[in-house]
PDB file of C-alpha atoms and ligand atoms in Angstrom:
ATOM      1  CA  MET A 111      66.773  25.845 262.244  1.00  0.00           C
ATOM      2  CA  ALA A 112      67.141  29.276 263.200  1.00  0.00           C
ATOM      3  CA  ASP A 113      64.968  30.314 259.496  1.00  0.00           C
ATOM      4  CA  LEU A 114      62.863  27.900 260.699  1.00  0.00           C
ATOM      5  CA  GLN A 115      61.597  29.316 263.214  1.00  0.00           C
ATOM      6  CA  GLU A 116      61.766  32.943 261.952  1.00  0.00           C
ATOM      7  CA  LEU A 117      59.085  31.364 259.027  1.00  0.00           C
ATOM      8  CA  TYR A 118      56.849  29.773 261.546  1.00  0.00           C
ATOM      9  CA  GLN A 119      57.403  33.020 263.341  1.00  0.00           C
ATOM     10  CA  GLN A 120      56.021  34.887 260.578  1.00  0.00           C
ATOM     11  CA  LEU A 121      53.290  32.600 259.482  1.00  0.00           C
ATOM     12  CA  VAL A 122      51.404  32.612 262.781  1.00  0.00           C
ATOM     13  CA  ILE A 123      52.039  37.008 262.555  1.00  0.00           C
ATOM     14  CA  ASP A 124      50.478  36.840 259.411  1.00  0.00           C
ATOM     15  CA  HIS A 125      47.775  34.187 260.333  1.00  0.00           C
ATOM     16  CA  GLY A 126      47.028  35.878 263.193  1.00  0.00           C
ATOM     17  CA  ARG A 127      47.032  39.304 261.833  1.00  0.00           C
ATOM     18  CA  HIS A 128      44.992  38.488 259.233  1.00  0.00           C
ATOM     19  CA  PRO A 129      42.848  34.767 260.045  1.00  0.00           C
ATOM     20  CA  ARG A 130      41.962  32.817 257.367  1.00  0.00           C
ATOM     21  CA  HIS A 131      38.112  31.407 256.876  1.00  0.00           C
ATOM     22  CA  PHE A 132      37.008  33.803 258.736  1.00  0.00           C
ATOM     23  CA  GLY A 133      32.904  34.697 259.102  1.00  0.00           C
ATOM     24  CA  LYS A 134      29.870  32.925 259.357  1.00  0.00           C
ATOM     25  CA  LEU A 135      29.654  30.084 257.243  1.00  0.00           C
ATOM     26  CA  ALA A 136      25.943  28.466 255.893  1.00  0.00           C
ATOM     27  CA  ASP A 137      24.571  25.283 255.507  1.00  0.00           C
ATOM     28  CA  VAL A 138      26.261  23.506 258.052  1.00  0.00           C
ATOM     29  CA  ASN A 139      25.492  20.552 260.401  1.00  0.00           C
ATOM     30  CA  HIS A 140      27.906  21.436 263.185  1.00  0.00           C
ATOM     31  CA  THR A 141      28.294  24.987 265.394  1.00  0.00           C
ATOM     32  CA  LYS A 142      29.788  24.963 268.377  1.00  0.00           C
ATOM     33  CA  GLU A 143      30.689  28.110 270.542  1.00  0.00           C
ATOM     34  CA  GLY A 144      34.868  27.972 271.952  1.00  0.00           C
ATOM     35  CA  TYR A 145      35.977  29.552 275.125  1.00  0.00           C
ATOM     36  CA  ASN A 146      38.907  29.825 277.463  1.00  0.00           C
ATOM     37  CA  PRO A 147      38.688  32.382 279.817  1.00  0.00           C
ATOM     38  CA  LEU A 148      42.504  32.717 281.039  1.00  0.00           C
ATOM     39  CA  CYS A 149      43.109  34.850 278.236  1.00  0.00           C
ATOM     40  CA  GLY A 150      39.565  35.570 277.430  1.00  0.00           C
ATOM     41  CA  ASP A 151      39.833  33.574 273.805  1.00  0.00           C
ATOM     42  CA  ARG A 152      35.939  32.757 272.000  1.00  0.00           C
ATOM     43  CA  LEU A 153      35.531  31.532 269.261  1.00  0.00           C
ATOM     44  CA  MET A 154      32.958  30.110 266.976  1.00  0.00           C
ATOM     45  CA  VAL A 155      33.350  27.317 264.668  1.00  0.00           C
ATOM     46  CA  TYR A 156      31.168  26.879 261.332  1.00  0.00           C
ATOM     47  CA  ILE A 157      31.556  23.153 259.965  1.00  0.00           C
ATOM     48  CA  ARG A 158      30.164  21.316 256.805  1.00  0.00           C
ATOM     49  CA  GLU A 159      30.544  17.534 256.955  1.00  0.00           C
ATOM     50  CA  GLU A 160      29.417  14.905 254.793  1.00  0.00           C
ATOM     51  CA  LYS A 161      30.507  11.502 255.256  1.00  0.00           C
ATOM     52  CA  GLY A 162      32.822  12.076 258.370  1.00  0.00           C
ATOM     53  CA  VAL A 163      34.905  14.464 255.967  1.00  0.00           C
ATOM     54  CA  ILE A 164      34.623  17.725 256.477  1.00  0.00           C
ATOM     55  CA  GLN A 165      34.030  19.874 253.172  1.00  0.00           C
ATOM     56  CA  GLU A 166      33.621  23.144 254.285  1.00  0.00           C
ATOM     57  CA  ALA A 167      35.534  24.635 257.668  1.00  0.00           C
ATOM     58  CA  GLN A 168      35.410  28.292 259.245  1.00  0.00           C
ATOM     59  CA  PHE A 169      35.904  30.351 262.609  1.00  0.00           C
ATOM     60  CA  GLU A 170      34.268  33.408 263.898  1.00  0.00           C
ATOM     61  CA  GLY A 171      35.263  35.708 267.399  1.00  0.00           C
ATOM     62  CA  SER A 172      37.871  37.626 269.032  1.00  0.00           C
ATOM     63  CA  GLY A 173      41.203  36.792 270.746  1.00  0.00           C
ATOM     64  CA  CYS A 174      44.743  36.760 271.166  1.00  0.00           C
ATOM     65  CA  ALA A 175      46.468  36.675 267.612  1.00  0.00           C
ATOM     66  CA  ILE A 176      48.124  32.883 268.954  1.00  0.00           C
ATOM     67  CA  SER A 177      43.953  32.145 269.021  1.00  0.00           C
ATOM     68  CA  MET A 178      43.510  33.352 265.705  1.00  0.00           C
ATOM     69  CA  ALA A 179      46.581  32.183 263.982  1.00  0.00           C
ATOM     70  CA  SER A 180      45.593  28.674 265.462  1.00  0.00           C
ATOM     71  CA  ALA A 181      41.598  28.803 264.246  1.00  0.00           C
ATOM     72  CA  SER A 182      42.980  30.382 260.656  1.00  0.00           C
ATOM     73  CA  LEU A 183      45.960  27.674 260.520  1.00  0.00           C
ATOM     74  CA  MET A 184      43.428  25.099 261.711  1.00  0.00           C
ATOM     75  CA  MET A 185      40.523  25.525 259.929  1.00  0.00           C
ATOM     76  CA  GLU A 186      42.787  25.414 256.878  1.00  0.00           C
ATOM     77  CA  THR A 187      43.896  21.470 257.701  1.00  0.00           C
ATOM     78  CA  ILE A 188      40.995  20.133 258.272  1.00  0.00           C
ATOM     79  CA  ARG A 189      39.195  20.259 255.113  1.00  0.00           C
ATOM     80  CA  GLY A 190      39.054  16.892 253.873  1.00  0.00           C
ATOM     81  CA  LYS A 191      39.969  15.472 256.801  1.00  0.00           C
ATOM     82  CA  SER A 192      37.834  12.785 259.118  1.00  0.00           C
ATOM     83  CA  LEU A 193      37.022  13.397 262.322  1.00  0.00           C
ATOM     84  CA  LEU A 194      39.812  10.209 263.018  1.00  0.00           C
ATOM     85  CA  VAL A 195      42.215  11.721 261.060  1.00  0.00           C
ATOM     86  CA  ILE A 196      41.721  15.164 262.916  1.00  0.00           C
ATOM     87  CA  ASP A 197      41.945  13.637 266.432  1.00  0.00           C
ATOM     88  CA  THR A 198      44.981  11.870 265.571  1.00  0.00           C
ATOM     89  CA  LEU A 199      46.533  15.245 264.139  1.00  0.00           C
ATOM     90  CA  PHE A 200      45.644  16.827 267.468  1.00  0.00           C
ATOM     91  CA  THR A 201      47.527  14.426 269.607  1.00  0.00           C
ATOM     92  CA  ASP A 202      50.245  15.273 267.422  1.00  0.00           C
ATOM     93  CA  PHE A 203      50.014  19.382 267.360  1.00  0.00           C
ATOM     94  CA  HIS A 204      49.513  18.358 271.729  1.00  0.00           C
ATOM     95  CA  ASP A 205      52.128  16.750 271.677  1.00  0.00           C
ATOM     96  CA  ALA A 206      53.882  19.677 269.468  1.00  0.00           C
ATOM     97  CA  VAL A 207      51.992  22.590 271.588  1.00  0.00           C
ATOM     98  CA  THR A 208      53.195  21.175 275.161  1.00  0.00           C
ATOM     99  CA  GLY A 209      56.901  20.379 274.065  1.00  0.00           C
ATOM    100  CA  LYS A 210      56.040  16.768 274.699  1.00  0.00           C
ATOM    101  CA  SER A 211      57.453  15.996 271.055  1.00  0.00           C
ATOM    102  CA  LYS A 212      59.962  17.608 268.464  1.00  0.00           C
ATOM    103  CA  PRO A 213      56.724  18.598 266.108  1.00  0.00           C
ATOM    104  CA  ASP A 214      56.810  16.440 262.894  1.00  0.00           C
ATOM    105  CA  PRO A 215      56.691  19.461 260.243  1.00  0.00           C
ATOM    106  CA  LYS A 216      56.059  16.033 257.651  1.00  0.00           C
ATOM    107  CA  LYS A 217      53.270  14.687 259.645  1.00  0.00           C
ATOM    108  CA  LEU A 218      51.875  18.809 261.189  1.00  0.00           C
ATOM    109  CA  GLY A 219      52.695  20.880 257.818  1.00  0.00           C
ATOM    110  CA  LYS A 220      51.888  25.126 258.563  1.00  0.00           C
ATOM    111  CA  LEU A 221      50.787  23.125 262.441  1.00  0.00           C
ATOM    112  CA  ALA A 222      54.424  23.252 262.595  1.00  0.00           C
ATOM    113  CA  ALA A 223      54.712  26.574 262.979  1.00  0.00           C
ATOM    114  CA  LEU A 224      52.399  26.692 266.342  1.00  0.00           C
ATOM    115  CA  SER A 225      55.567  24.815 268.679  1.00  0.00           C
ATOM    116  CA  GLY A 226      56.601  27.634 269.781  1.00  0.00           C
ATOM    117  CA  VAL A 227      53.997  28.296 271.496  1.00  0.00           C
ATOM    118  CA  SER A 228      56.461  25.167 273.888  1.00  0.00           C
ATOM    119  CA  GLU A 229      57.777  27.975 275.291  1.00  0.00           C
ATOM    120  CA  PHE A 230      55.148  29.919 277.133  1.00  0.00           C
ATOM    121  CA  PRO A 231      52.863  27.444 278.490  1.00  0.00           C
ATOM    122  CA  ALA A 232      50.243  29.486 279.263  1.00  0.00           C
ATOM    123  CA  ARG A 233      49.670  29.854 275.928  1.00  0.00           C
ATOM    124  CA  VAL A 234      48.782  26.427 275.335  1.00  0.00           C
ATOM    125  CA  LYS A 235      45.335  26.535 276.140  1.00  0.00           C
ATOM    126  CA  CYS A 236      44.826  29.656 272.750  1.00  0.00           C
ATOM    127  CA  ALA A 237      46.461  27.181 271.198  1.00  0.00           C
ATOM    128  CA  THR A 238      44.314  23.945 271.035  1.00  0.00           C
ATOM    129  CA  LEU A 239      41.142  26.212 272.367  1.00  0.00           C
ATOM    130  CA  CYS A 240      39.741  25.683 267.840  1.00  0.00           C
ATOM    131  CA  TRP A 241      41.206  22.035 268.393  1.00  0.00           C
ATOM    132  CA  HIS A 242      39.036  21.626 271.387  1.00  0.00           C
ATOM    133  CA  THR A 243      36.231  23.488 270.005  1.00  0.00           C
ATOM    134  CA  VAL A 244      35.431  21.239 266.397  1.00  0.00           C
ATOM    135  CA  ILE A 245      36.347  18.400 267.988  1.00  0.00           C
ATOM    136  CA  ALA A 246      33.234  18.942 270.305  1.00  0.00           C
ATOM    137  CA  ALA A 247      31.105  20.578 267.815  1.00  0.00           C
ATOM    138  CA  LEU A 248      31.926  16.913 265.271  1.00  0.00           C
ATOM    139  CA  LYS A 249      31.304  15.011 268.208  1.00  0.00           C
ATOM    140  CA  ASN A 250      27.723  16.975 269.114  1.00  0.00           C
ATOM    141  CA  ASN A 251      28.554  17.805 272.689  1.00  0.00           C
ATOM    142  CA  LYS A 252      25.740  20.412 273.550  1.00  0.00           C
ATOM    143  CA  GLU A 253      28.196  22.054 276.503  1.00  0.00           C
ATOM    144  CA  LEU A 254      30.246  25.069 275.840  1.00  0.00           C
ATOM    145  CA  ILE A 255      33.747  24.049 275.468  1.00  0.00           C
ATOM    146  CA  THR A 256      36.286  25.733 277.327  1.00  0.00           C
ATOM    147  CA  THR A 257      39.514  25.026 278.384  1.00  0.00           C
ATOM    148  CA  GLU A 258      39.109  25.197 282.107  1.00  0.00           C
TER     149      GLU A 258
HETATM  150 ZN1   ZN B 196      44.616  33.753 273.994  1.00  0.00          ZN
END
């Protein structure tokens, strides 16, 4: 189990330092800005969705390593998925990062790497900011999303 935790930690550090799918995306039909005032994480998400399925997803912004790693891993995960699947995934992810349930790597894939956040309750909002923002973008919520 210790090895798995170490692997998870490395994955988070790597994605935090070198976020994937980072940068503005053209030809999108959903964009949204999200802000976590507690930590100062700010990000903008760009999503191209067709018939309810995510074709492309990118983000840009700045924030702590957890927020960047979470957004990076999320963008990687949500391609090809529908809003319904993303909603369910977020429930599982949220349960894992808040320590409500043990992470199930079969359901969460690489997202399980962020489950260590459950030991640092103050960082939960850093890890979930991208999720709140993407889901609001897909639901065409017009308001700025903050984790407060
Ligand atoms: Zn943060």
